[in-house]
Amino acid sequence: YPSSSPIKSVPPETPPPELLPGETVVKEGKAAILFPNANEVFYNPVQEFNRDLTCAVITEFARDLLAERGVKVVVPGEKEKVLVSLTEEDPEVDAEADLTTEKKNGDEESAVVATVGEKCELGLRVLEGLAASGLRSVRFALEVPGLLSITANDFSAKAAALIARNAQYNGVSHLLQASCKDASMLMYEKRGKKERYDVIDLDPYGSPSHFLDAAVQAVSEGGLLCITCTDMAVMAGNSGETCYSKYGSVSIKAKYCHEMALRIILHSLDQRAGVYQRYIQPLLSVSVDFYIRVFVRVFTGQATVKNSASKQALVYNCVGCGSFHLQRMGRRTINGKHMKYSAASGPPVGTECEHCGQRHQLGGPLWAEPIHDSQFVHKVLSAVAGNPSRFGTAKRIEGMLSVVTEELDDVPLYYTVDSLSSTIHCNTPPLLKFRSALLHAGHRVSISHACKNAIKTDAPSAAIWDIMRCWEKMNPVKREKLSVTSPAFKILSTEPSLEACFTAREDANPQSRKRHLTRFQENPHAFWGPKARAKAGGGISTNLQDKRKKFQNKRKITDSSPLKNFPCKRFREVGLGISTIHTHNTHTSIVLCLLQISLFLVFFVVLHLCFMFSI
């Protein structure tokens, strides 16, 4: 792309629309959004972190992509980045850094500049498939530089009209166009190579599974997909059969369920992209609050797609002690200049767990490769930390991304210290001591952003249980109270094969903890979770909290609780002639019935005797 091409267009000056009766203004970031009081359009203020993180990720993605087109991205409040020498003793390194700085400055002088709020002819085409109020798209237009166009789509006509009004209210109508179509059909219409979007953002209410096939086709070569999943009950193991029908993977209940959910959606994306000879490259995958969010790039390559089977894995999870093992779906070996593909061999476990003797659950397949691009995450982290006033949740983003950069990217899933201790019924060791014991044993270890008690390590499960056995010797449990068939009895019956050292090590304490960053967010306020779905016909929606209170503690009898006035099926009415007794106990019902029959028999015998004596 020639740098002399015009990239800017001056937005037309149009007066903002006036507020309609019942409308309120909600401010987030640089956007001011009009909202009706009726629950016609969905909005959740807790998702501000999601929107802030998305703006930060798309900004860095645009910076990298537009640099190849000769466009320099400028963010308000961002300081100029200066390359600093890493050493003072090597003059050659200093000279190389100076040359790099001069070359970079020269390139920046000749490059065109893209700023926020201006239309860039060489910029990115963005689609928000399920825009609702258009808040996210308006924030893109006001906070993300280097954009050519933004399409904010929603199937609701009321939502589409509100999007258009919000674009006009914020003065971004030159960048943002409202659309009222089915999201899948809109993306299917843009499958042509010249019509594809550079960025597609999907944040549905629930599962995004029925949009994924269209999304992997409508995104451009090397484009960015931003996907949110809020159906965590399905992805975290409550409904494994439903998870399989939606994502092609069986979820299981385990302590690592949140990271497994991330790997399930990545598996589903890669599987659907592979149908069209495309593959994914995860940039950032996070589990936050009550949802998960993934950012992936999509490329085309028939040869690379062949690696897909070896990137997926099944997981064998022990129901007794929680030990897990991964089984790759395929195997690839390098034979000179050629790559050989073959079926994987397995299973990696026996019919029973080697530690506790219990059975295994089979879950997956799931994505077994890294779920983050460390280099890209560092760029986003550096940009957010260098400009903290840009986002309202900047501290939380910095803490979350700092933990992400500390994770072992080649170690799928994790253990939790509290579940390990619960299995053998002993006191829980401090995280610092447990990580130190793994490091002393020669293994790598890290924390996880998905769980504050998580332990990600390349140590085998046998080494982990050996460390727990050593900890139990220091904090003994009452063996006489353990059942001989329990996992705890079988695990503790084996002597440890190593002598664990729990002396604290400096490298066992992560930098994010030393710096006291906001790593794991506490509940922001009461009832902060998922909100009620928008009502298609409009109108005032029922208070979600009143609905929750109505259906909780159903069997708790209180004077103030409105209980149902009819008996349940198991509630039996037993008559004793004069009085009536109500009971749930079937055995009691039978005894009372027999007693009633006996009384009738005695009464009949007495009457018969009286009649005989009277004769």
Coordinates of C-alpha atoms in Angstrom, one line a residue:
Y1 CA 0.0 0.0 0.0
P2 CA 1.5 3.4 -0.9
S3 CA 2.0 5.7 2.0
S4 CA 0.7 8.7 0.0
S5 CA -2.8 7.3 -0.2
P6 CA -5.3 9.4 1.7
I7 CA -6.5 7.6 4.9
K8 CA -8.5 10.3 6.7
S9 CA -12.0 11.5 6.3
V10 CA -13.5 14.3 8.3
P11 CA -16.6 13.3 10.2
P12 CA -19.7 15.3 9.2
E13 CA -21.0 17.6 11.8
T14 CA -24.5 16.3 12.8
P15 CA -26.3 17.4 15.9
P16 CA -26.8 14.6 18.5
P17 CA -30.4 13.3 18.8
E18 CA -32.5 14.3 21.7
L19 CA -33.4 11.9 24.5
L20 CA -36.7 10.1 24.0
P21 CA -39.1 9.7 27.0
G22 CA -37.9 7.0 29.3
E23 CA -34.3 7.0 28.0
T24 CA -31.2 7.2 30.1
V25 CA -27.6 7.8 29.2
V26 CA -24.9 5.3 30.3
K27 CA -21.3 6.3 30.1
E28 CA -18.5 3.8 29.7
G29 CA -15.0 4.6 28.4
K30 CA -15.4 7.5 25.9
A31 CA -18.9 6.4 24.9
A32 CA -22.2 7.8 26.1
I33 CA -25.0 5.3 25.2
L34 CA -28.7 5.9 25.2
F35 CA -30.7 3.1 26.9
P36 CA -34.4 2.6 27.2
N37 CA -35.8 1.8 30.7
A38 CA -37.6 -1.2 29.3
N39 CA -35.5 -4.3 28.9
E40 CA -35.7 -4.2 25.1
V41 CA -31.9 -4.2 24.6
F42 CA -29.4 -6.3 26.6
Y43 CA -26.7 -4.5 28.7
N44 CA -24.5 -5.8 31.5
P45 CA -22.2 -3.2 33.3
V46 CA -20.0 -5.9 34.7
Q47 CA -18.8 -6.7 31.2
E48 CA -16.8 -3.4 31.1
F49 CA -13.7 -5.4 31.7
N50 CA -14.5 -7.5 28.6
R51 CA -14.9 -4.4 26.5
D52 CA -11.8 -2.7 27.8
L53 CA -9.7 -5.8 27.2
T54 CA -11.1 -6.1 23.6
C55 CA -10.3 -2.5 22.8
A56 CA -6.7 -3.1 24.1
V57 CA -6.3 -6.3 22.1
I58 CA -7.7 -4.9 18.8
T59 CA -5.5 -1.8 19.2
E60 CA -2.3 -3.9 19.4
F61 CA -3.6 -6.1 16.6
A62 CA -4.2 -3.1 14.4
R63 CA -0.7 -1.7 15.3
D64 CA 1.0 -4.9 14.1
L65 CA -1.2 -5.3 11.0
L66 CA -1.2 -1.7 9.8
A67 CA 2.6 -1.4 10.3
E68 CA 2.9 -3.8 7.3
R69 CA 0.8 -1.3 5.3
G70 CA 2.9 1.7 6.2
V71 CA 0.4 3.1 8.8
K72 CA 1.4 4.2 12.2
V73 CA -1.2 3.9 15.0
V74 CA -1.4 6.7 17.5
V75 CA -3.3 6.3 20.8
P76 CA -4.2 9.3 22.9
G77 CA -2.2 9.4 26.2
E78 CA 0.3 6.8 25.0
K79 CA 4.0 7.7 25.5
E80 CA 6.5 7.2 22.7
K81 CA 8.3 3.9 23.0
V82 CA 12.1 4.1 23.2
L83 CA 14.4 1.2 22.7
V84 CA 16.8 0.9 25.7
S85 CA 20.0 -1.1 25.7
L86 CA 19.9 -4.1 27.9
T87 CA 23.6 -3.9 28.8
E88 CA 26.1 -1.1 29.4
E89 CA 29.2 -3.1 28.9
D90 CA 28.8 -4.1 25.2
P91 CA 29.2 -1.1 22.9
E92 CA 28.1 -3.3 19.9
V93 CA 24.7 -3.8 21.4
D94 CA 24.4 -0.1 22.1
A95 CA 25.3 0.7 18.5
E96 CA 22.8 -1.9 17.2
A97 CA 20.1 -0.3 19.4
D98 CA 20.9 3.1 18.1
L99 CA 20.7 1.9 14.5
T100 CA 17.4 0.3 15.2
T101 CA 16.0 3.4 16.8
E102 CA 17.2 5.6 13.9
K103 CA 15.6 3.1 11.4
K104 CA 12.4 3.0 13.3
N105 CA 12.2 6.8 13.6
G106 CA 12.9 7.1 9.9
D107 CA 10.1 4.7 9.1
E108 CA 7.7 6.5 11.4
E109 CA 8.4 9.8 9.7
S110 CA 7.5 8.4 6.3
A111 CA 4.5 6.5 7.6
V112 CA 1.0 7.9 7.6
V113 CA -0.7 8.3 11.0
A114 CA -4.0 6.8 12.1
T115 CA -5.8 8.3 15.1
V116 CA -9.0 7.5 16.9
G117 CA -12.3 8.7 15.6
E118 CA -10.9 9.1 12.0
K119 CA -11.6 6.9 9.0
C120 CA -8.5 5.1 7.8
E121 CA -8.7 4.0 4.1
L122 CA -6.0 1.3 4.8
G123 CA -7.6 0.4 8.1
L124 CA -9.5 -2.6 9.5
R125 CA -13.0 -3.6 8.7
V126 CA -14.7 -4.6 12.0
L127 CA -18.0 -6.6 12.5
E128 CA -19.8 -6.9 15.8
G129 CA -22.3 -9.6 15.0
L130 CA -24.5 -9.2 18.1
A131 CA -24.3 -5.6 19.0
A132 CA -27.4 -5.0 21.1
S133 CA -27.1 -1.3 22.1
G134 CA -23.9 -0.8 20.0
L135 CA -21.9 0.2 23.1
R136 CA -18.9 -2.0 22.1
S137 CA -18.9 -0.7 18.5
V138 CA -19.2 2.9 19.6
R139 CA -16.2 2.4 21.9
F140 CA -14.2 0.9 19.0
A141 CA -14.9 4.0 16.9
L142 CA -13.9 6.3 19.8
E143 CA -11.0 4.4 21.3
V144 CA -9.4 2.2 18.6
P145 CA -7.4 3.9 15.9
G146 CA -6.8 2.6 12.3
L147 CA -10.4 1.5 11.4
L148 CA -12.0 1.7 8.0
S149 CA -15.5 0.7 9.0
I150 CA -17.5 -0.8 11.8
T151 CA -20.7 -2.8 11.2
A152 CA -22.8 -3.2 14.3
N153 CA -25.4 -5.8 13.6
D154 CA -28.4 -7.1 15.6
F155 CA -31.4 -9.2 14.6
S156 CA -33.7 -7.0 16.7
A157 CA -35.1 -4.0 14.8
K158 CA -35.3 -2.0 18.0
A159 CA -31.7 -2.7 18.8
A160 CA -30.6 -1.7 15.3
A161 CA -32.5 1.5 15.5
L162 CA -30.9 2.2 18.9
I163 CA -27.4 1.5 17.4
A164 CA -28.0 4.1 14.7
R165 CA -29.1 6.7 17.3
N166 CA -26.1 5.9 19.5
A167 CA -23.7 6.3 16.6
Q168 CA -25.3 9.7 15.8
Y169 CA -25.3 10.7 19.5
N170 CA -21.5 10.0 19.8
G171 CA -20.6 11.5 16.4
V172 CA -19.3 8.3 14.8
S173 CA -21.8 7.8 12.0
H174 CA -19.0 8.2 9.5
L175 CA -17.4 5.0 10.9
L176 CA -20.2 3.0 12.3
Q177 CA -23.1 1.5 10.3
A178 CA -26.1 -0.2 11.9
S179 CA -27.3 -3.5 10.5
C180 CA -30.4 -5.6 11.1
K181 CA -29.7 -9.1 9.9
D182 CA -29.2 -12.6 11.1
A183 CA -25.5 -12.6 12.2
S184 CA -24.8 -16.0 10.5
M185 CA -26.3 -14.9 7.2
L186 CA -24.5 -11.6 7.3
M187 CA -21.2 -13.4 7.8
Y188 CA -22.0 -16.0 5.1
E189 CA -22.6 -13.1 2.7
K190 CA -19.1 -11.8 3.3
R191 CA -17.2 -15.0 2.6
G192 CA -15.5 -13.6 -0.5
K193 CA -11.8 -12.8 -0.1
K194 CA -12.3 -9.1 -0.8
E195 CA -15.4 -8.8 1.4
R196 CA -14.1 -10.4 4.6
Y197 CA -13.8 -8.6 7.9
D198 CA -10.4 -8.1 9.6
V199 CA -12.0 -8.3 13.0
I200 CA -15.2 -10.2 14.0
D201 CA -16.5 -9.8 17.6
L202 CA -19.1 -12.2 18.9
D203 CA -20.5 -11.7 22.4
P204 CA -23.8 -13.6 22.5
Y205 CA -26.2 -14.3 25.4
G206 CA -25.2 -17.9 26.0
S207 CA -23.4 -20.1 23.5
P208 CA -21.7 -18.8 20.3
S209 CA -21.7 -22.3 18.8
H210 CA -24.1 -21.7 15.9
F211 CA -22.1 -18.6 14.8
L212 CA -18.7 -20.2 14.6
D213 CA -19.0 -21.9 11.2
A214 CA -19.8 -18.6 9.5
A215 CA -17.2 -16.6 11.6
V216 CA -14.2 -18.8 10.5
Q217 CA -15.2 -18.2 6.9
A218 CA -16.0 -14.5 7.0
V219 CA -12.7 -13.4 8.8
S220 CA -9.9 -12.3 6.5
E221 CA -6.5 -14.0 6.1
G222 CA -4.7 -13.5 9.4
G223 CA -7.8 -11.7 10.8
L224 CA -8.9 -11.6 14.4
L225 CA -11.9 -13.5 16.0
C226 CA -13.0 -12.3 19.4
I227 CA -15.4 -14.9 21.0
T228 CA -17.3 -14.9 24.3
C229 CA -19.0 -17.9 25.9
T230 CA -21.3 -17.4 28.8
D231 CA -22.8 -21.0 28.9
M232 CA -20.3 -22.0 31.6
A233 CA -22.6 -24.6 33.2
V234 CA -22.4 -26.6 29.9
M235 CA -18.7 -26.1 29.4
A236 CA -17.7 -26.7 33.0
G237 CA -19.1 -30.3 33.1
N238 CA -22.8 -30.0 34.2
S239 CA -24.0 -31.2 30.8
G240 CA -21.3 -33.1 29.0
E241 CA -23.8 -34.3 26.3
T242 CA -24.9 -30.8 25.6
C243 CA -21.3 -29.6 25.4
Y244 CA -20.6 -32.3 22.8
S245 CA -23.6 -31.3 20.7
K246 CA -22.5 -27.7 20.6
Y247 CA -18.7 -27.8 20.6
G248 CA -17.9 -31.4 19.6
S249 CA -16.2 -32.1 23.0
V250 CA -17.3 -33.7 26.3
S251 CA -16.8 -31.6 29.3
I252 CA -16.3 -33.1 32.7
K253 CA -16.6 -31.8 36.3
A254 CA -13.0 -31.2 37.5
K255 CA -11.1 -28.5 39.3
Y256 CA -9.5 -27.4 36.0
C257 CA -13.0 -26.9 34.4
H258 CA -12.4 -23.3 33.5
E259 CA -9.2 -23.8 31.6
M260 CA -10.8 -26.9 30.0
A261 CA -13.7 -24.7 28.8
L262 CA -11.1 -22.4 27.1
R263 CA -9.5 -25.4 25.4
I264 CA -12.9 -26.7 24.3
I265 CA -13.9 -23.5 22.5
L266 CA -10.4 -23.4 20.9
H267 CA -10.9 -27.0 19.8
S268 CA -14.3 -26.2 18.3
L269 CA -12.9 -23.2 16.4
D270 CA -10.0 -25.2 15.0
Q271 CA -12.2 -28.0 14.0
R272 CA -14.6 -25.8 12.1
A273 CA -11.8 -23.8 10.5
G274 CA -10.2 -27.0 9.3
V275 CA -13.2 -27.8 7.2
Y276 CA -12.3 -24.9 5.0
Q277 CA -8.5 -25.6 5.1
R278 CA -8.0 -22.9 7.7
Y279 CA -6.4 -23.0 11.1
I280 CA -6.3 -20.9 14.3
Q281 CA -3.5 -19.2 16.2
P282 CA -4.6 -18.2 19.8
L283 CA -3.4 -14.8 20.9
L284 CA -5.1 -14.6 24.3
S285 CA -7.6 -16.8 26.1
V286 CA -9.0 -15.8 29.5
S287 CA -11.5 -17.1 32.0
V288 CA -13.2 -14.1 33.7
D289 CA -16.0 -13.9 36.2
F290 CA -18.9 -16.0 34.7
Y291 CA -17.6 -16.2 31.1
I292 CA -14.6 -17.1 28.9
R293 CA -13.1 -14.9 26.2
V294 CA -10.7 -16.0 23.4
F295 CA -8.9 -14.0 20.8
V296 CA -7.6 -16.0 17.8
R297 CA -6.2 -15.3 14.4
V298 CA -7.3 -17.4 11.4
F299 CA -5.0 -18.4 8.6
T300 CA -5.3 -20.5 5.5
G301 CA -2.9 -23.4 4.8
Q302 CA -3.6 -27.0 3.7
A303 CA -0.3 -28.3 5.0
T304 CA -0.7 -26.7 8.4
V305 CA -4.2 -28.0 8.8
K306 CA -2.8 -31.5 8.8
N307 CA -1.3 -30.7 12.2
S308 CA -4.7 -30.2 13.7
A309 CA -5.1 -33.8 14.9
S310 CA -1.9 -33.7 16.9
K311 CA -3.0 -30.4 18.5
Q312 CA -6.1 -32.0 20.1
A313 CA -6.1 -34.4 23.0
L314 CA -8.4 -36.5 25.2
V315 CA -8.2 -36.2 29.0
Y316 CA -8.5 -39.1 31.4
N317 CA -9.6 -37.8 34.8
C318 CA -9.6 -40.0 37.9
V319 CA -12.8 -39.6 39.9
G320 CA -11.1 -40.6 43.1
C321 CA -8.0 -38.4 43.4
G322 CA -8.3 -36.0 40.5
S323 CA -5.2 -37.1 38.7
F324 CA -5.4 -36.5 34.9
H325 CA -3.5 -37.6 31.8
L326 CA -3.7 -36.3 28.2
Q327 CA -3.9 -38.5 25.1
R328 CA -3.1 -36.8 21.8
M329 CA -5.5 -37.5 19.0
G330 CA -2.7 -37.8 16.4
R331 CA 1.1 -38.0 16.1
R332 CA 3.5 -36.2 13.8
T333 CA 7.2 -37.0 13.3
I334 CA 9.8 -35.1 11.2
N335 CA 11.4 -37.3 8.6
G336 CA 14.1 -35.2 7.0
K337 CA 12.3 -32.5 5.1
H338 CA 9.0 -34.3 5.3
M339 CA 6.4 -34.5 8.1
K340 CA 4.9 -37.9 8.8
Y341 CA 1.4 -38.2 10.3
S342 CA 0.1 -41.3 12.1
A343 CA -2.4 -42.3 14.7
A344 CA -1.5 -41.8 18.3
S345 CA -0.9 -44.8 20.6
G346 CA -2.6 -45.2 23.9
P347 CA -4.3 -45.1 26.3
P348 CA -1.8 -43.5 28.8
V349 CA -3.6 -45.1 31.8
G350 CA -4.9 -48.5 32.9
T351 CA -8.4 -49.5 33.8
E352 CA -7.9 -48.2 37.3
C353 CA -6.0 -45.2 38.7
E354 CA -2.5 -46.2 39.7
H355 CA -2.7 -44.0 42.8
C356 CA -6.1 -44.6 44.3
G357 CA -7.6 -47.5 42.3
Q358 CA -10.7 -45.6 41.2
R359 CA -12.1 -45.4 37.6
H360 CA -11.3 -42.7 35.0
Q361 CA -13.6 -40.3 33.2
L362 CA -13.0 -39.5 29.6
G363 CA -13.3 -35.9 28.4
G364 CA -12.5 -34.0 25.3
P365 CA -11.2 -33.7 22.7
L366 CA -9.7 -30.3 23.6
W367 CA -7.0 -28.0 22.4
A368 CA -3.7 -29.2 23.9
E369 CA -1.4 -26.5 22.4
P370 CA -0.6 -23.1 24.1
I371 CA -3.7 -20.9 24.5
H372 CA -1.7 -17.6 24.6
D373 CA 0.8 -15.9 22.4
S374 CA 3.3 -14.6 25.0
Q375 CA 4.9 -12.0 22.7
F376 CA 1.5 -10.5 21.8
V377 CA 0.3 -10.6 25.5
H378 CA 3.4 -8.7 26.5
K379 CA 2.6 -6.0 23.9
V380 CA -0.9 -5.6 25.2
L381 CA 0.3 -5.5 28.8
S382 CA 3.0 -2.9 28.1
A383 CA 0.4 -0.7 26.3
V384 CA -2.1 -0.9 29.1
A385 CA 0.5 -0.4 31.9
G386 CA 2.0 2.6 30.0
N387 CA -1.4 4.3 29.6
P388 CA -3.4 3.5 32.8
S389 CA -5.9 6.3 32.3
R390 CA -7.2 4.9 29.1
F391 CA -9.4 2.2 30.6
G392 CA -11.5 2.1 33.8
T393 CA -10.4 -1.5 34.5
A394 CA -6.7 -0.9 33.7
K395 CA -5.5 -2.3 37.0
R396 CA -7.4 -5.5 36.6
I397 CA -6.2 -5.9 33.0
E398 CA -2.6 -5.4 34.1
G399 CA -3.0 -8.0 36.9
M400 CA -4.8 -10.5 34.7
L401 CA -2.3 -10.2 31.8
S402 CA 0.7 -10.4 34.2
V403 CA -0.6 -13.7 35.5
V404 CA -1.1 -14.9 32.0
T405 CA 2.5 -14.1 31.1
E406 CA 3.7 -16.1 34.1
E407 CA 1.8 -19.3 33.1
L408 CA 3.5 -22.3 31.7
D409 CA 2.2 -22.1 28.1
D410 CA 3.2 -25.7 27.3
V411 CA 1.4 -27.4 30.3
P412 CA -2.3 -27.9 29.8
L413 CA -4.7 -27.9 32.8
Y414 CA -3.8 -27.7 36.5
Y415 CA -4.2 -29.1 40.0
T416 CA -5.5 -27.2 43.0
V417 CA -3.8 -27.5 46.4
D418 CA -7.1 -27.5 48.3
S419 CA -8.4 -30.5 46.3
L420 CA -5.2 -32.4 46.7
S421 CA -5.4 -31.9 50.5
S422 CA -9.1 -32.8 50.6
T423 CA -8.4 -36.1 48.9
I424 CA -6.1 -37.3 51.7
H425 CA -8.0 -35.3 54.4
C426 CA -5.0 -33.3 55.6
N427 CA -4.2 -29.7 56.2
T428 CA -3.7 -27.6 53.1
P429 CA 0.0 -26.6 52.5
P430 CA 0.7 -22.9 51.6
L431 CA 1.0 -22.3 47.9
L432 CA 4.5 -20.9 48.3
K433 CA 5.7 -24.0 50.1
F434 CA 4.1 -26.4 47.6
R435 CA 5.5 -24.5 44.6
S436 CA 8.9 -24.5 46.3
A437 CA 8.7 -28.3 46.8
L438 CA 8.1 -28.8 43.1
L439 CA 11.0 -26.5 42.2
H440 CA 13.3 -28.3 44.7
A441 CA 12.3 -31.6 43.0
G442 CA 13.5 -30.2 39.6
H443 CA 10.1 -29.5 38.0
R444 CA 8.6 -26.3 36.6
V445 CA 5.6 -24.7 38.2
S446 CA 3.4 -21.6 37.8
I447 CA 0.0 -20.3 38.8
S448 CA -3.0 -19.9 36.5
H449 CA -5.3 -16.9 35.9
A450 CA -8.3 -19.2 35.9
C451 CA -8.0 -20.2 39.6
K452 CA -6.2 -18.6 42.5
N453 CA -5.3 -22.0 44.1
A454 CA -4.1 -23.5 40.8
I455 CA -0.8 -25.3 40.3
K456 CA 0.4 -25.7 36.7
T457 CA 3.4 -28.0 36.6
D458 CA 5.2 -30.4 34.3
A459 CA 5.6 -32.8 37.2
P460 CA 3.9 -36.2 36.8
S461 CA 1.0 -37.0 39.1
A462 CA 3.2 -39.5 40.9
A463 CA 5.6 -36.7 42.0
I464 CA 2.7 -34.6 43.1
W465 CA 1.3 -37.3 45.3
D466 CA 4.8 -38.0 46.7
I467 CA 5.0 -34.4 47.8
M468 CA 1.6 -34.6 49.4
R469 CA 2.7 -37.8 51.2
C470 CA 5.7 -35.9 52.6
W471 CA 3.4 -33.1 53.7
E472 CA 1.1 -35.6 55.4
K473 CA 4.0 -37.0 57.4
M474 CA 4.6 -33.5 58.8
N475 CA 0.8 -33.0 59.3
P476 CA -0.4 -36.5 60.0
V477 CA -4.1 -37.5 59.6
K478 CA -5.9 -40.1 61.7
R479 CA -5.4 -43.3 59.7
E480 CA -7.8 -45.3 61.8
K481 CA -10.7 -43.1 60.6
L482 CA -10.0 -43.7 56.9
S483 CA -11.9 -46.3 55.0
V484 CA -9.8 -49.0 53.4
T485 CA -11.5 -48.4 50.1
S486 CA -11.1 -44.6 50.1
P487 CA -8.6 -42.9 47.8
A488 CA -6.9 -41.4 50.9
F489 CA -6.1 -44.8 52.5
K490 CA -4.6 -46.2 49.2
I491 CA -2.6 -43.1 48.5
L492 CA -1.1 -42.8 52.0
S493 CA -0.4 -46.6 52.2
T494 CA 2.4 -46.0 49.6
E495 CA 5.7 -44.6 50.9
P496 CA 7.0 -41.5 49.0
S497 CA 9.8 -42.1 46.6
L498 CA 11.3 -38.7 47.2
E499 CA 12.0 -36.5 50.2
A500 CA 10.2 -33.2 49.5
C501 CA 11.8 -29.9 50.7
F502 CA 9.2 -27.2 51.6
T503 CA 11.8 -24.5 52.2
A504 CA 10.5 -21.4 50.4
R505 CA 12.3 -20.3 47.3
E506 CA 12.5 -16.8 45.8
D507 CA 11.5 -18.0 42.3
A508 CA 8.4 -19.7 43.7
N509 CA 6.8 -16.3 44.5
P510 CA 5.6 -14.9 41.2
Q511 CA 6.3 -11.2 40.3
S512 CA 2.5 -10.4 40.1
R513 CA 2.2 -11.4 43.7
K514 CA 5.3 -9.5 44.8
R515 CA 3.9 -6.3 43.1
H516 CA 0.5 -6.8 44.8
L517 CA -1.3 -6.6 41.5
T518 CA -5.1 -7.2 41.2
R519 CA -4.8 -10.8 40.0
F520 CA -8.1 -12.3 41.0
Q521 CA -11.0 -9.9 41.2
E522 CA -13.4 -10.0 44.1
N523 CA -17.1 -9.7 43.5
P524 CA -17.7 -6.1 42.5
H525 CA -21.2 -5.9 44.1
A526 CA -24.2 -8.0 45.0
F527 CA -26.0 -9.8 42.2
W528 CA -23.2 -8.9 39.7
G529 CA -23.6 -12.1 37.6
P530 CA -25.4 -12.7 34.3
K531 CA -28.4 -10.4 33.7
A532 CA -31.8 -11.2 32.3
R533 CA -32.1 -11.7 28.6
A534 CA -33.6 -8.8 26.7
K535 CA -37.3 -9.2 25.9
A536 CA -38.0 -9.4 22.2
G537 CA -41.4 -7.7 22.5
G538 CA -40.1 -5.0 24.8
G539 CA -41.8 -3.9 28.0
I540 CA -40.6 -3.8 31.5
S541 CA -38.9 -7.1 32.5
T542 CA -39.5 -8.9 35.7
N543 CA -36.9 -8.1 38.3
L544 CA -34.3 -10.9 38.1
Q545 CA -33.7 -10.9 41.8
D546 CA -37.4 -11.3 42.6
K547 CA -37.4 -14.2 40.3
R548 CA -34.4 -15.8 42.0
K549 CA -35.9 -15.4 45.4
K550 CA -39.1 -16.9 44.3
F551 CA -37.5 -20.2 43.3
Q552 CA -34.9 -20.6 46.1
N553 CA -35.5 -22.5 49.4
K554 CA -38.6 -24.1 48.0
R555 CA -39.1 -26.4 50.9
K556 CA -38.2 -24.0 53.7
I557 CA -41.4 -23.2 55.6
T558 CA -41.5 -19.6 56.7
D559 CA -44.4 -17.3 57.4
S560 CA -43.3 -14.8 54.8
S561 CA -42.5 -17.2 52.0
P562 CA -45.4 -17.8 49.5
L563 CA -45.5 -21.6 49.4
K564 CA -47.6 -23.6 47.0
N565 CA -51.0 -24.6 48.4
F566 CA -51.2 -28.1 46.9
P567 CA -49.4 -31.3 48.2
C568 CA -46.6 -32.8 46.2
K569 CA -46.8 -36.4 44.8
R570 CA -44.9 -37.9 47.7
F571 CA -47.0 -36.2 50.3
R572 CA -49.5 -38.8 51.6
E573 CA -52.6 -38.2 53.6
V574 CA -53.2 -41.0 56.1
G575 CA -56.6 -41.1 57.9
L576 CA -57.0 -42.7 61.3
G577 CA -60.8 -42.5 61.4
I578 CA -61.1 -39.5 63.7
S579 CA -57.9 -37.6 62.7
T580 CA -55.7 -37.2 59.6
I581 CA -51.9 -37.4 59.5
H582 CA -49.7 -36.0 56.6
T583 CA -46.4 -37.6 56.0
H584 CA -43.6 -38.1 53.3
N585 CA -42.4 -41.4 54.8
T586 CA -43.7 -44.4 52.9
H587 CA -42.9 -46.8 55.8
T588 CA -44.8 -44.7 58.2
S589 CA -47.8 -44.6 55.9
I590 CA -47.9 -48.4 55.7
V591 CA -47.7 -48.8 59.5
L592 CA -50.5 -46.3 60.0
C593 CA -52.7 -48.0 57.4
L594 CA -52.2 -51.3 59.2
L595 CA -53.0 -49.7 62.5
Q596 CA -56.2 -48.3 61.0
I597 CA -57.2 -51.7 59.7
S598 CA -56.5 -53.3 63.1
L599 CA -58.8 -50.8 64.8
F600 CA -61.6 -51.5 62.4
L601 CA -61.2 -55.3 63.0
V602 CA -61.3 -54.9 66.8
F603 CA -64.3 -52.7 66.4
F604 CA -66.1 -55.3 64.3
V605 CA -65.2 -58.1 66.7
V606 CA -66.6 -56.1 69.7
L607 CA -69.8 -55.5 67.8
H608 CA -70.1 -59.1 66.9
L609 CA -69.6 -60.2 70.6
C610 CA -72.1 -57.7 71.8
F611 CA -74.7 -59.0 69.3
M612 CA -74.1 -62.6 70.4
F613 CA -74.5 -61.8 74.1
S614 CA -77.7 -59.9 73.4
I615 CA -79.2 -63.0 71.7

